[in-house]
Amino acid sequence: MSSDLPLVGVRPDAGERTPARRRKAGNRKVSRLTSRDKVVLGIMVAIPTLIELLLVWLPTGLSIGLSFTKWNGLALSNIRNAGLSNYSFVVHDYPPFWPAVRHNIIWLLFLGFIATPIGLLLAVLLDQKIKGSRIYQSIFFTPVMLSLVLVGVIWQLVYSRDNGILNHLLGTSGKSNAIDWFGDSNVNLWAALVAATWRHAGYIMILYLAGLKGVDPSLREAAAIDGASAVQTFFRVVFPAMRPINIVIVVITIIESLRAFDIVYVINRGTNGLELISALVIQNLVGEGQIIGLGSALAVILLVISLVPIIFYLVRTFRKES
Amino acid sequence: MAPQESASTPELGASSASGFSRRTVLKGLGVGAGAIAAAPVLAACTGGSKPSAGGSASVNTTSKSTSLGSSGSDDVPKRAIQAMIDAFQTKTGDKVSINTVAHNDFQNKISTYLQGSPDDVFTWFAGYRMRYYAKQGLAAPLDEVWSKIGANFSDAIAKASTGDDGKKYFVPNYNYPWGFFYRKSVWAAKGYQVPTTFDQLKTLCAQMQKDGLTPIAFGDKDGWPAMGTFDYINMRTNGYQFHVDLCAHKVSWDQQKVKDVFDNWKALLPYQDKAALGMTWEESAQTLAKKKSGMYLLGSFVTQQFTDKTVLADIDFFPFPAIAVEGQDAIEAPIDGFMLSKKGGDNGAAVALLEYIGSAEGQDAYAKIDTSNIATAKGADTSTFTDLNKKCAEAIANAKSISQFFDRDALPAMANNVMIPALQAFIKDGTYDTKNLEAQAKTLYASQ
C-alpha cells in the first residue's frame, strides 16, 4: 500500500514541469507517449486496480481464509484454525441454511418466470406510440430509484395486518381472520416477492426499452410487408434480434435473486420464513451475534453459487468476441 | 440507512477489526478510495472529544467536554437522558454531546462501534454482555468511580457491575422487572383474580379467551421478546441457577429439563397472540391499551407506550406465577446503565459524568422523565412513585435472585442467531429440537 503513495505525491511536481515538456513534444511531432503520459496512464491503471484489489479481492481472500477459522471478530490473537467445521456446521446443524437455499431458488424462479416477463411486457407496451409513454415509464421506473427504507415503509402500509390497505380491501382489517402478510411464514415470502417484483420489473423494463429502441426498424418493416402479425413480428423477429440484451437480462435476474436482501431485511431481518443466504451472512458477520468464521463460510458458499452465472456470462461474452 | 450500510460492508467491518484505524485506512488508500472505505466507519464515528495523543495513560482532568453514545432512541428514554445530561451540564459546566442511535442498530453495531471511534460514555447493559466487552479490553475500568459511588448501590447490583477480572466496568442507572401487566378496569369488570400458580394462570387464560379477549398480548417480530417468556418458564420450572448455567452453556441444552420448559410453554401457546410473529412489542402494547388483550408478559418499559394518562393509571402488574420450584422467588429485572469506552478512560469529564450518573441526584434527573423504570441508587427519590412503580420496586427488592434477560446472560450469538429463530419456529407450530440447539450452542461457544 505505502509504495503506491509516492505516485500520488508526485503529481504536483509533474505539473510544474509540464510546460517545457509539452513544447518539446509539440516540436518533435512524434505521437509516442511521453514519460508524463506514461505516469498518468500508470496512475489511471494503478488506482482502479488498487481499489479493486483492496475492496474486492482482498476482502474476498480474507473471507475465504476466515471461513476456515473460529474467531469472535475482536482481537486478532483469538483466531484459531477450524478446518472445515464451519462448513459442516452450516450444512448439518444450522437450521436456517436449507430454508435459505430453498427461498433463494424460489426467488430466482419467481423473478425469472414472473417478474422479468412483467418487465418485458411493460417495455413492449410502452414501446408502442401511445400517449404519455414517458410518464408511464417514469412511474414504473420510480421504485427502482427508491431507497430500501422507503420500499419497506411503502410495503408496510400495504401489508400491515391491522391498518394495511390490502386487508382493508379484503375486508379483513382488524378482524381475527386478517392476513398477517409479513408475520405468517406461509405467505410472507410471496408478499416479499411481490414487493421485489415491484422494483425488478421496472429495472427490466428500462433495459428492454433500450434494447427495443436498438432493433433495426427495417426488420419490422420487412416483417410487416411479409404479412406478419404484431405478435409474430415480436416473437419471430424482434425478440431474437435482441439476443445480447436477453442474455444480460438472464444474468441480471440470476444475480438479483442471489443478492436479494434489502426487502427481507427491512421486513424482519430475514427470519421466520424469509431466510435468504445473504441475510444469514449478515446475521453472522454483523452485530452482537458476530461469528466471523461461520458468516465467512456462508459468504463463500454464496460466492461459489454466484460464480456459476458469472462464468456462464463471461464464457458467452468471450466466445462471441473471438 | 443503517441496515443497508451494515449490509454492504461486512468486509470493512472485518478489516477494521483487524487493527486498521480509520487514519491508516485513509492514508493507505488515497483520498478518493479512502472516502469510500471510511464512509461506514465515519458514520459510526461521532465527533465528541478526540482521544488524547498517543493514548497516554494519564487522565485529562481539565477536560470540560465529553460525549455520550445513547441507544435510548425511543421518545421517553431520549428525553430522560437529555434531562439527566442537562442537569449534569448545569451542575458542572461541562459540555456533553449526545449521539443517539436507533436502539436495535446501536446494539447490532456495538462491536464495530467500540473498535472504531466510540463516544466516551455509552449506554449498555449488565450481564454477560457487559463482561464480554470488558474482557476484550474495549471498556475502561471504573474502580475509581465506584470508590465514590459504591455506597449508593446494593451488593447484588455492585456484583452485576463487576467484570470477570474483579474490576467494575458498569454504572447502573435503573432496572425494571418483567411480569404480567394488565388493565385494572378490565379485570375488575370481569372479576379476574391475580394467579399465583401456573394452573390458575391457564384457567384465567381460558376464561379470557371465552370472554373474547386475547389472553396474553405478544409481539415477537423483533425476535427477542419471546426470550422473556422462555426465561420465566425456565426459572419457574428449573430454578434460577439452571437459567444461569444454561445461558452460559455450562449445562447441555439437550436434556429433559429444557424439554420441560418447552412443554410447559406449549400449554400457554394457544393463549398468546396468534399474530405475534408479525407484530413488534410496541404494536402489541396497543392491544392492551385498547382492551383487546387481557395481559401482557413484558418488561415494565411497556408503560412507555401508554401516553394516555388514564390508561397508564389503569395498569397493574403481577410476577410470573409459580410452576415447579422456587415459587416466585426469582425475578427477571435487567439492569441498564452506562460504560466508559477505552478511549473515554482518558477523559476526566467522562469520569465526572459517570460519577454523576451513579448518584441519587443523577438518577432522579433521569427518573423524573422515565417513570417506567426503577432507579438503582440508594436514596433515589421514591416520593413520586406511582403505585405501579412501588409494586415493581417491591417485587425486585423481595426477589431472592435477579436474572438478566436471556440475551444479556448468554453469548450474544447464541441469543441472536440461535434462540431467535428457534423460538420463532416454536411459536409458529410448537416444534423444538433440543439436540440441534445443543449442537449449535457447542459450535458458537467454542468460537469465543
Short mmCIF file of N, CA, C and O in Angstrom, two decimals, chain A residues 1 5 50-51 54-55 59-60 62-63 66 70-76 78 80 86 89 92-96 148-149 156 160-162 174 180 182-183 185 261 265-269 271-273 281-292 294, chain B residues 1 3-4 6-7 10-12 14 17-20 24 27-30 33 36-37 104-105 107-111 115 124 129 132-133 136 138 221 273 275-279 292 411-413 416-417 420-421 424 428 436 439-440 443-444 446-448:
data_model
loop_
_atom_site.label_atom_id
_atom_site.label_comp_id
_atom_site.label_asym_id
_atom_site.label_seq_id
_atom_site.Cartn_x
_atom_site.Cartn_y
_atom_site.Cartn_z
N MET A 1 0.81 -1.20 0.00
CA MET A 1 0.00 0.00 0.00
C MET A 1 0.85 1.26 0.00
O MET A 1 0.68 2.14 -0.82
N LEU A 5 1.99 5.27 -2.57
CA LEU A 5 1.71 6.63 -2.14
C LEU A 5 2.49 7.67 -2.92
O LEU A 5 1.92 8.68 -3.36
N LEU A 50 -5.84 -0.90 -7.76
CA LEU A 50 -5.62 -0.91 -6.32
C LEU A 50 -6.95 -0.97 -5.57
O LEU A 50 -7.12 -1.75 -4.63
N ILE A 51 -7.89 -0.15 -6.03
CA ILE A 51 -9.20 -0.14 -5.37
C ILE A 51 -9.85 -1.51 -5.49
O ILE A 51 -10.38 -2.06 -4.53
N LEU A 54 -8.04 -3.91 -3.19
CA LEU A 54 -8.26 -3.65 -1.77
C LEU A 54 -9.70 -3.90 -1.35
O LEU A 54 -9.96 -4.43 -0.27
N LEU A 55 -10.62 -3.48 -2.20
CA LEU A 55 -12.03 -3.51 -1.78
C LEU A 55 -12.76 -4.75 -2.26
O LEU A 55 -13.83 -5.06 -1.77
N PRO A 59 -10.78 -8.48 0.49
CA PRO A 59 -11.84 -8.99 1.37
C PRO A 59 -12.31 -10.39 0.98
O PRO A 59 -12.59 -11.22 1.85
N THR A 60 -12.35 -10.66 -0.35
CA THR A 60 -12.77 -11.99 -0.78
C THR A 60 -11.80 -13.03 -0.26
O THR A 60 -12.19 -14.06 0.30
N LEU A 62 -9.75 -12.71 2.24
CA LEU A 62 -9.85 -12.79 3.71
C LEU A 62 -11.07 -13.61 4.13
O LEU A 62 -10.99 -14.42 5.05
N SER A 63 -12.18 -13.42 3.41
CA SER A 63 -13.38 -14.17 3.76
C SER A 63 -13.14 -15.66 3.60
O SER A 63 -13.53 -16.46 4.45
N LEU A 66 -10.92 -16.71 6.43
CA LEU A 66 -11.62 -16.69 7.73
C LEU A 66 -12.66 -17.80 7.84
O LEU A 66 -13.02 -18.20 8.95
N LYS A 70 -12.10 -20.15 13.61
CA LYS A 70 -13.04 -19.73 14.65
C LYS A 70 -12.54 -18.38 15.15
O LYS A 70 -11.38 -18.25 15.53
N TRP A 71 -13.41 -17.40 15.15
CA TRP A 71 -12.97 -16.07 15.58
C TRP A 71 -14.17 -15.26 16.05
O TRP A 71 -15.23 -15.32 15.44
N ASN A 72 -13.97 -14.48 17.12
CA ASN A 72 -15.09 -13.66 17.61
C ASN A 72 -15.07 -12.25 17.02
O ASN A 72 -15.87 -11.42 17.39
N GLY A 73 -14.12 -11.98 16.11
CA GLY A 73 -14.14 -10.70 15.42
C GLY A 73 -13.49 -9.57 16.20
O GLY A 73 -13.52 -8.44 15.76
N LEU A 74 -12.92 -9.85 17.35
CA LEU A 74 -12.33 -8.76 18.13
C LEU A 74 -10.80 -8.79 18.01
O LEU A 74 -10.27 -8.29 17.03
N ALA A 75 -10.09 -9.39 18.94
CA ALA A 75 -8.63 -9.37 18.86
C ALA A 75 -8.13 -10.42 17.87
O ALA A 75 -8.65 -11.53 17.81
N LEU A 76 -7.11 -10.04 17.09
CA LEU A 76 -6.57 -10.96 16.08
C LEU A 76 -5.97 -12.22 16.70
O LEU A 76 -5.95 -13.28 16.10
N ASN A 78 -7.12 -14.01 18.80
CA ASN A 78 -8.12 -15.02 19.13
C ASN A 78 -8.42 -15.99 17.99
O ASN A 78 -9.17 -16.93 18.17
N ARG A 80 -8.46 -18.97 15.65
CA ARG A 80 -8.00 -20.36 15.72
C ARG A 80 -8.44 -21.11 14.47
O ARG A 80 -9.48 -20.81 13.89
N ASN A 86 -16.76 -25.20 10.03
CA ASN A 86 -17.81 -24.20 9.79
C ASN A 86 -18.75 -24.65 8.68
O ASN A 86 -19.96 -24.47 8.76
N PHE A 89 -20.94 -27.46 9.86
CA PHE A 89 -21.98 -26.94 10.76
C PHE A 89 -23.11 -26.32 9.95
O PHE A 89 -24.29 -26.57 10.21
N HIS A 92 -25.10 -29.16 8.20
CA HIS A 92 -25.78 -30.16 9.03
C HIS A 92 -26.57 -29.61 10.20
O HIS A 92 -27.63 -30.13 10.52
N ASP A 93 -26.05 -28.57 10.87
CA ASP A 93 -26.66 -28.16 12.14
C ASP A 93 -27.33 -26.80 12.13
O ASP A 93 -27.91 -26.40 13.12
N TYR A 94 -27.20 -26.08 11.04
CA TYR A 94 -27.69 -24.70 11.06
C TYR A 94 -29.09 -24.66 10.44
O TYR A 94 -29.23 -24.70 9.22
N PRO A 95 -30.12 -24.60 11.27
CA PRO A 95 -31.48 -24.78 10.75
C PRO A 95 -31.88 -23.80 9.63
O PRO A 95 -32.58 -24.20 8.71
N PRO A 96 -31.47 -22.52 9.70
CA PRO A 96 -31.97 -21.62 8.64
C PRO A 96 -31.32 -21.84 7.28
O PRO A 96 -31.77 -21.26 6.30
N LEU A 148 -34.23 1.62 0.01
CA LEU A 148 -34.91 0.45 0.55
C LEU A 148 -35.74 0.80 1.78
O LEU A 148 -36.70 0.12 2.10
N VAL A 149 -35.37 1.89 2.44
CA VAL A 149 -36.16 2.31 3.60
C VAL A 149 -37.57 2.66 3.15
O VAL A 149 -38.57 2.23 3.72
N GLN A 156 -45.02 -1.77 4.06
CA GLN A 156 -45.63 -1.91 5.38
C GLN A 156 -47.04 -1.34 5.36
O GLN A 156 -47.96 -1.91 5.94
N SER A 160 -49.64 -4.19 6.30
CA SER A 160 -49.88 -4.22 7.74
C SER A 160 -51.17 -4.95 8.09
O SER A 160 -52.19 -4.80 7.43
N ARG A 161 -51.10 -5.75 9.14
CA ARG A 161 -52.23 -6.62 9.46
C ARG A 161 -53.46 -5.82 9.90
O ARG A 161 -54.57 -6.12 9.48
N ASP A 162 -53.24 -4.81 10.73
CA ASP A 162 -54.39 -4.08 11.26
C ASP A 162 -54.76 -2.86 10.43
O ASP A 162 -55.93 -2.50 10.34
N GLY A 174 -58.48 -5.60 10.94
CA GLY A 174 -58.90 -5.52 12.33
C GLY A 174 -59.66 -6.74 12.81
O GLY A 174 -59.99 -6.84 13.99
N ASP A 180 -51.87 -11.92 8.04
CA ASP A 180 -50.64 -11.32 8.57
C ASP A 180 -49.56 -11.46 7.51
O ASP A 180 -48.74 -12.37 7.57
N PHE A 182 -46.78 -10.14 6.65
CA PHE A 182 -45.34 -10.21 6.95
C PHE A 182 -45.03 -11.19 8.07
O PHE A 182 -43.91 -11.65 8.22
N GLY A 183 -46.01 -11.50 8.92
CA GLY A 183 -45.72 -12.34 10.07
C GLY A 183 -45.98 -13.82 9.84
O GLY A 183 -45.38 -14.67 10.49
N SER A 185 -45.47 -17.12 8.14
CA SER A 185 -44.38 -17.63 7.31
C SER A 185 -44.89 -18.38 6.08
O SER A 185 -44.10 -18.74 5.21
N PHE A 261 -31.93 -9.17 -0.74
CA PHE A 261 -31.58 -8.96 0.66
C PHE A 261 -32.41 -7.86 1.28
O PHE A 261 -33.04 -8.03 2.32
N TYR A 265 -34.71 -7.92 4.74
CA TYR A 265 -34.04 -7.37 5.92
C TYR A 265 -34.87 -6.26 6.54
O TYR A 265 -34.95 -6.15 7.76
N VAL A 266 -35.51 -5.48 5.69
CA VAL A 266 -36.38 -4.42 6.22
C VAL A 266 -37.58 -5.03 6.94
O VAL A 266 -38.01 -4.54 7.98
N ILE A 267 -38.11 -6.13 6.39
CA ILE A 267 -39.31 -6.72 6.99
C ILE A 267 -39.00 -7.31 8.37
O ILE A 267 -39.59 -6.92 9.36
N ASN A 268 -38.11 -8.27 8.43
CA ASN A 268 -37.83 -8.87 9.75
C ASN A 268 -36.41 -9.40 9.87
O ASN A 268 -36.16 -10.36 10.59
N ARG A 269 -35.50 -8.81 9.17
CA ARG A 269 -34.10 -9.20 9.21
C ARG A 269 -33.86 -10.63 8.75
O ARG A 269 -32.92 -11.28 9.18
N THR A 271 -35.74 -13.50 9.12
CA THR A 271 -36.07 -14.64 9.97
C THR A 271 -37.50 -15.06 9.65
O THR A 271 -38.17 -14.44 8.84
N ASN A 272 -37.94 -16.11 10.32
CA ASN A 272 -39.35 -16.52 10.25
C ASN A 272 -39.91 -16.58 8.83
O ASN A 272 -40.83 -15.86 8.49
N GLY A 273 -39.34 -17.46 8.02
CA GLY A 273 -39.90 -17.70 6.69
C GLY A 273 -39.29 -16.83 5.60
O GLY A 273 -39.59 -17.02 4.43
N VAL A 281 -25.70 -14.39 6.01
CA VAL A 281 -24.31 -13.90 6.05
C VAL A 281 -24.24 -12.69 6.97
O VAL A 281 -23.37 -12.60 7.85
N ILE A 282 -25.17 -11.76 6.78
CA ILE A 282 -25.15 -10.54 7.58
C ILE A 282 -25.42 -10.84 9.05
O ILE A 282 -24.76 -10.30 9.94
N GLN A 283 -26.39 -11.72 9.32
CA GLN A 283 -26.68 -12.04 10.72
C GLN A 283 -25.44 -12.56 11.45
O GLN A 283 -25.26 -12.30 12.63
N ASN A 284 -24.62 -13.29 10.72
CA ASN A 284 -23.46 -13.89 11.38
C ASN A 284 -22.22 -13.02 11.35
O ASN A 284 -21.29 -13.25 12.11
N LEU A 285 -22.19 -12.03 10.44
CA LEU A 285 -20.98 -11.21 10.34
C LEU A 285 -21.11 -9.87 11.04
O LEU A 285 -20.13 -9.29 11.46
N VAL A 286 -22.33 -9.38 11.13
CA VAL A 286 -22.52 -8.03 11.65
C VAL A 286 -23.31 -8.10 12.95
O VAL A 286 -24.22 -8.91 13.07
N GLY A 287 -22.96 -7.26 13.86
CA GLY A 287 -23.77 -7.15 15.06
C GLY A 287 -23.20 -7.90 16.24
O GLY A 287 -22.08 -8.40 16.22
N GLU A 288 -24.03 -7.97 17.27
CA GLU A 288 -23.57 -8.57 18.51
C GLU A 288 -23.30 -10.05 18.36
O GLU A 288 -22.44 -10.62 18.99
N GLY A 289 -24.14 -10.70 17.53
CA GLY A 289 -24.00 -12.15 17.39
C GLY A 289 -22.94 -12.49 16.37
O GLY A 289 -23.13 -13.35 15.52
N GLN A 290 -21.81 -11.80 16.44
CA GLN A 290 -20.79 -11.94 15.41
C GLN A 290 -20.03 -13.25 15.56
O GLN A 290 -19.37 -13.49 16.57
N ILE A 291 -20.17 -14.12 14.55
CA ILE A 291 -19.39 -15.34 14.49
C ILE A 291 -18.71 -15.31 13.14
O ILE A 291 -19.27 -15.73 12.13
N ILE A 292 -17.49 -14.77 13.12
CA ILE A 292 -16.85 -14.45 11.84
C ILE A 292 -16.67 -15.69 10.97
O ILE A 292 -16.96 -15.67 9.78
N LEU A 294 -18.23 -18.53 10.80
CA LEU A 294 -19.48 -19.04 10.26
C LEU A 294 -20.04 -18.13 9.18
O LEU A 294 -20.44 -18.58 8.10
N MET B 1 -28.95 4.56 5.33
CA MET B 1 -29.78 3.82 6.31
C MET B 1 -28.99 2.68 6.89
O MET B 1 -28.21 2.02 6.21
N PRO B 3 -29.40 -0.55 8.06
CA PRO B 3 -29.29 -1.94 7.62
C PRO B 3 -28.51 -2.06 6.33
O PRO B 3 -27.70 -2.95 6.16
N GLN B 4 -28.77 -1.13 5.41
CA GLN B 4 -28.09 -1.21 4.13
C GLN B 4 -26.60 -1.01 4.32
O GLN B 4 -25.78 -1.71 3.73
N SER B 6 -24.72 -1.57 6.96
CA SER B 6 -24.04 -2.72 7.52
C SER B 6 -24.08 -3.86 6.52
O SER B 6 -23.19 -4.70 6.49
N ALA B 7 -25.11 -3.86 5.66
CA ALA B 7 -25.23 -4.94 4.71
C ALA B 7 -24.10 -4.89 3.70
O ALA B 7 -23.54 -5.91 3.33
N PRO B 10 -19.72 -5.82 5.18
CA PRO B 10 -19.23 -6.78 6.15
C PRO B 10 -17.70 -6.88 6.14
O PRO B 10 -17.07 -6.99 7.18
N GLU B 11 -17.11 -6.78 4.95
CA GLU B 11 -15.66 -6.92 4.86
C GLU B 11 -14.98 -5.77 5.59
O GLU B 11 -13.95 -5.95 6.22
N LEU B 12 -15.59 -4.59 5.44
CA LEU B 12 -14.98 -3.45 6.11
C LEU B 12 -15.03 -3.62 7.61
O LEU B 12 -14.09 -3.29 8.31
N ALA B 14 -14.88 -6.32 9.09
CA ALA B 14 -13.84 -7.27 9.45
C ALA B 14 -12.47 -6.62 9.40
O ALA B 14 -11.62 -6.87 10.22
N ALA B 17 -11.73 -4.60 12.19
CA ALA B 17 -11.49 -5.45 13.34
C ALA B 17 -10.04 -5.89 13.37
O ALA B 17 -9.48 -6.16 14.43
N SER B 18 -9.41 -5.96 12.21
CA SER B 18 -8.05 -6.49 12.20
C SER B 18 -7.04 -5.39 12.45
O SER B 18 -5.91 -5.49 12.03
N GLY B 19 -7.45 -4.33 13.08
CA GLY B 19 -6.48 -3.40 13.61
C GLY B 19 -6.21 -2.17 12.79
O GLY B 19 -5.39 -1.35 13.16
N PHE B 20 -6.90 -1.99 11.63
CA PHE B 20 -6.74 -0.74 10.92
C PHE B 20 -7.46 0.33 11.69
O PHE B 20 -8.60 0.16 12.08
N THR B 24 -5.17 5.01 9.30
CA THR B 24 -4.28 4.24 8.44
C THR B 24 -4.99 3.85 7.16
O THR B 24 -4.38 3.81 6.10
N LYS B 27 -4.86 6.85 4.94
CA LYS B 27 -3.51 7.06 4.46
C LYS B 27 -3.20 6.11 3.31
O LYS B 27 -2.65 6.47 2.30
N GLY B 28 -3.58 4.88 3.50
CA GLY B 28 -3.22 3.84 2.55
C GLY B 28 -3.95 3.95 1.23
O GLY B 28 -3.43 3.55 0.21
N LEU B 29 -5.12 4.47 1.24
CA LEU B 29 -5.94 4.38 0.04
C LEU B 29 -5.90 5.62 -0.83
O LEU B 29 -6.35 5.58 -1.95
N GLY B 30 -5.37 6.70 -0.35
CA GLY B 30 -5.52 7.92 -1.10
C GLY B 30 -6.90 8.47 -0.85
O GLY B 30 -7.78 7.76 -0.37
N ALA B 33 -10.46 6.68 -2.73
CA ALA B 33 -10.85 5.37 -2.23
C ALA B 33 -11.06 5.42 -0.73
O ALA B 33 -11.93 4.76 -0.19
N ILE B 36 -14.49 6.34 0.30
CA ILE B 36 -15.46 5.25 0.17
C ILE B 36 -15.31 4.29 1.34
O ILE B 36 -16.26 3.91 1.99
N ALA B 37 -14.07 3.93 1.60
CA ALA B 37 -13.83 2.92 2.62
C ALA B 37 -14.19 3.43 4.00
O ALA B 37 -14.69 2.69 4.84
N ASN B 104 -31.99 -0.75 18.25
CA ASN B 104 -31.50 -2.04 17.74
C ASN B 104 -30.22 -1.88 16.94
O ASN B 104 -29.34 -2.73 16.99
N ASP B 105 -30.11 -0.78 16.19
CA ASP B 105 -28.90 -0.55 15.40
C ASP B 105 -27.70 -0.38 16.31
O ASP B 105 -26.61 -0.86 16.03
N GLN B 107 -27.22 -1.67 19.19
CA GLN B 107 -26.80 -2.97 19.70
C GLN B 107 -26.11 -3.80 18.62
O GLN B 107 -25.11 -4.46 18.88
N ASN B 108 -26.66 -3.74 17.40
CA ASN B 108 -26.09 -4.56 16.34
C ASN B 108 -24.69 -4.12 15.94
O ASN B 108 -23.91 -4.90 15.44
N LYS B 109 -24.40 -2.84 16.16
CA LYS B 109 -23.10 -2.34 15.71
C LYS B 109 -22.10 -2.19 16.84
O LYS B 109 -21.04 -1.60 16.65
N ILE B 110 -22.45 -2.71 18.01
CA ILE B 110 -21.62 -2.42 19.18
C ILE B 110 -20.16 -2.82 18.98
O ILE B 110 -19.26 -2.09 19.38
N SER B 111 -19.91 -3.96 18.34
CA SER B 111 -18.53 -4.41 18.17
C SER B 111 -17.72 -3.43 17.33
O SER B 111 -16.64 -3.00 17.73
N GLN B 115 -14.75 -0.67 18.51
CA GLN B 115 -13.42 -0.77 17.91
C GLN B 115 -13.10 0.43 17.04
O GLN B 115 -11.95 0.64 16.67
N TRP B 124 -25.29 0.88 27.99
CA TRP B 124 -25.15 -0.56 27.79
C TRP B 124 -25.90 -1.32 28.89
O TRP B 124 -26.63 -0.73 29.68
N ARG B 129 -23.10 -9.63 28.58
CA ARG B 129 -22.82 -8.61 27.56
C ARG B 129 -21.81 -7.57 28.03
O ARG B 129 -20.99 -7.12 27.25
N TYR B 132 -18.36 -9.38 28.66
CA TYR B 132 -17.72 -9.79 27.41
C TYR B 132 -16.85 -8.68 26.83
O TYR B 132 -15.68 -8.88 26.52
N TYR B 133 -17.43 -7.47 26.71
CA TYR B 133 -16.66 -6.38 26.10
C TYR B 133 -15.59 -5.86 27.06
O TYR B 133 -14.54 -5.38 26.61
N GLN B 136 -12.65 -8.07 26.57
CA GLN B 136 -11.93 -7.84 25.32
C GLN B 136 -11.12 -6.54 25.38
O GLN B 136 -10.51 -6.15 24.38
N LEU B 138 -12.23 -3.48 25.59
CA LEU B 138 -12.84 -2.37 24.85
C LEU B 138 -13.49 -1.35 25.79
O LEU B 138 -13.96 -0.32 25.35
N LYS B 221 -41.96 -9.96 16.46
CA LYS B 221 -41.37 -9.72 15.15
C LYS B 221 -39.87 -9.47 15.27
O LYS B 221 -39.09 -9.89 14.42
N ASP B 273 -50.98 -14.19 21.68
CA ASP B 273 -51.48 -13.60 20.43
C ASP B 273 -50.97 -14.38 19.22
O ASP B 273 -49.77 -14.54 19.04
N ALA B 275 -50.87 -13.53 16.24
CA ALA B 275 -50.19 -12.69 15.25
C ALA B 275 -48.82 -12.23 15.74
O ALA B 275 -48.22 -11.33 15.16
N ALA B 276 -48.31 -12.88 16.79
CA ALA B 276 -47.09 -12.41 17.44
C ALA B 276 -45.93 -12.20 16.46
O ALA B 276 -45.19 -11.23 16.57
N LEU B 277 -45.79 -13.11 15.49
CA LEU B 277 -44.60 -13.05 14.64
C LEU B 277 -44.62 -11.88 13.66
O LEU B 277 -43.61 -11.56 13.07
N GLY B 278 -45.78 -11.25 13.51
CA GLY B 278 -45.85 -10.10 12.61
C GLY B 278 -45.91 -8.78 13.35
O GLY B 278 -46.04 -7.73 12.74
N MET B 279 -45.84 -8.82 14.68
CA MET B 279 -46.00 -7.59 15.46
C MET B 279 -44.78 -7.25 16.29
O MET B 279 -44.13 -8.14 16.82
N LYS B 292 -58.04 -5.06 24.08
CA LYS B 292 -58.28 -6.23 23.24
C LYS B 292 -57.61 -7.46 23.81
O LYS B 292 -57.94 -8.59 23.46
N LEU B 411 -24.26 -15.78 25.58
CA LEU B 411 -23.43 -15.32 24.47
C LEU B 411 -24.33 -14.61 23.45
O LEU B 411 -25.35 -15.17 23.06
N PRO B 412 -23.97 -13.39 23.01
CA PRO B 412 -24.85 -12.69 22.08
C PRO B 412 -25.21 -13.51 20.85
O PRO B 412 -26.35 -13.48 20.40
N ALA B 413 -24.24 -14.24 20.32
CA ALA B 413 -24.53 -15.03 19.11
C ALA B 413 -25.55 -16.12 19.41
O ALA B 413 -26.38 -16.46 18.56
N ASN B 416 -28.90 -14.18 19.53
CA ASN B 416 -29.37 -13.62 18.27
C ASN B 416 -29.52 -14.65 17.17
O ASN B 416 -30.49 -14.63 16.42
N ASN B 417 -28.54 -15.52 17.02
CA ASN B 417 -28.52 -16.40 15.85
C ASN B 417 -29.21 -17.73 16.09
O ASN B 417 -29.63 -18.38 15.15
N ILE B 420 -33.38 -16.75 18.59
CA ILE B 420 -34.45 -16.03 17.90
C ILE B 420 -35.14 -16.93 16.87
O ILE B 420 -36.35 -17.11 16.92
N PRO B 421 -34.37 -17.55 15.94
CA PRO B 421 -35.08 -18.45 15.01
C PRO B 421 -35.71 -19.66 15.70
O PRO B 421 -36.80 -20.08 15.30
N GLN B 424 -38.90 -18.49 17.37
CA GLN B 424 -39.92 -18.15 16.37
C GLN B 424 -40.51 -19.40 15.74
O GLN B 424 -41.72 -19.48 15.49
N LYS B 428 -44.43 -20.64 16.05
CA LYS B 428 -45.19 -20.92 14.84
C LYS B 428 -45.99 -22.21 14.97
O LYS B 428 -47.18 -22.24 14.72
N ASN B 436 -30.52 -30.16 18.32
CA ASN B 436 -29.93 -29.17 17.43
C ASN B 436 -29.50 -27.92 18.19
O ASN B 436 -28.46 -27.33 17.90
N ALA B 439 -26.23 -28.68 19.58
CA ALA B 439 -25.18 -28.70 18.55
C ALA B 439 -24.77 -27.28 18.19
O ALA B 439 -23.57 -26.98 18.04
N GLN B 440 -25.75 -26.39 18.07
CA GLN B 440 -25.42 -25.01 17.72
C GLN B 440 -24.69 -24.31 18.87
O GLN B 440 -23.72 -23.60 18.64
N THR B 443 -20.99 -25.25 19.00
CA THR B 443 -20.17 -24.59 17.99
C THR B 443 -19.95 -23.12 18.32
O THR B 443 -18.83 -22.62 18.25
N LEU B 444 -21.01 -22.43 18.71
CA LEU B 444 -20.89 -20.98 18.91
C LEU B 444 -20.05 -20.66 20.14
O LEU B 444 -19.20 -19.77 20.08
N ALA B 446 -17.78 -22.40 21.38
CA ALA B 446 -16.38 -22.78 21.11
C ALA B 446 -15.68 -21.73 20.26
O ALA B 446 -14.46 -21.67 20.22
N SER B 447 -16.46 -20.91 19.56
CA SER B 447 -15.85 -19.90 18.69
C SER B 447 -15.34 -18.70 19.49
O SER B 447 -14.69 -17.83 18.94
N GLN B 448 -15.70 -18.63 20.76
CA GLN B 448 -15.34 -17.43 21.52
C GLN B 448 -14.00 -17.56 22.22
O GLN B 448 -13.61 -18.60 22.65
#
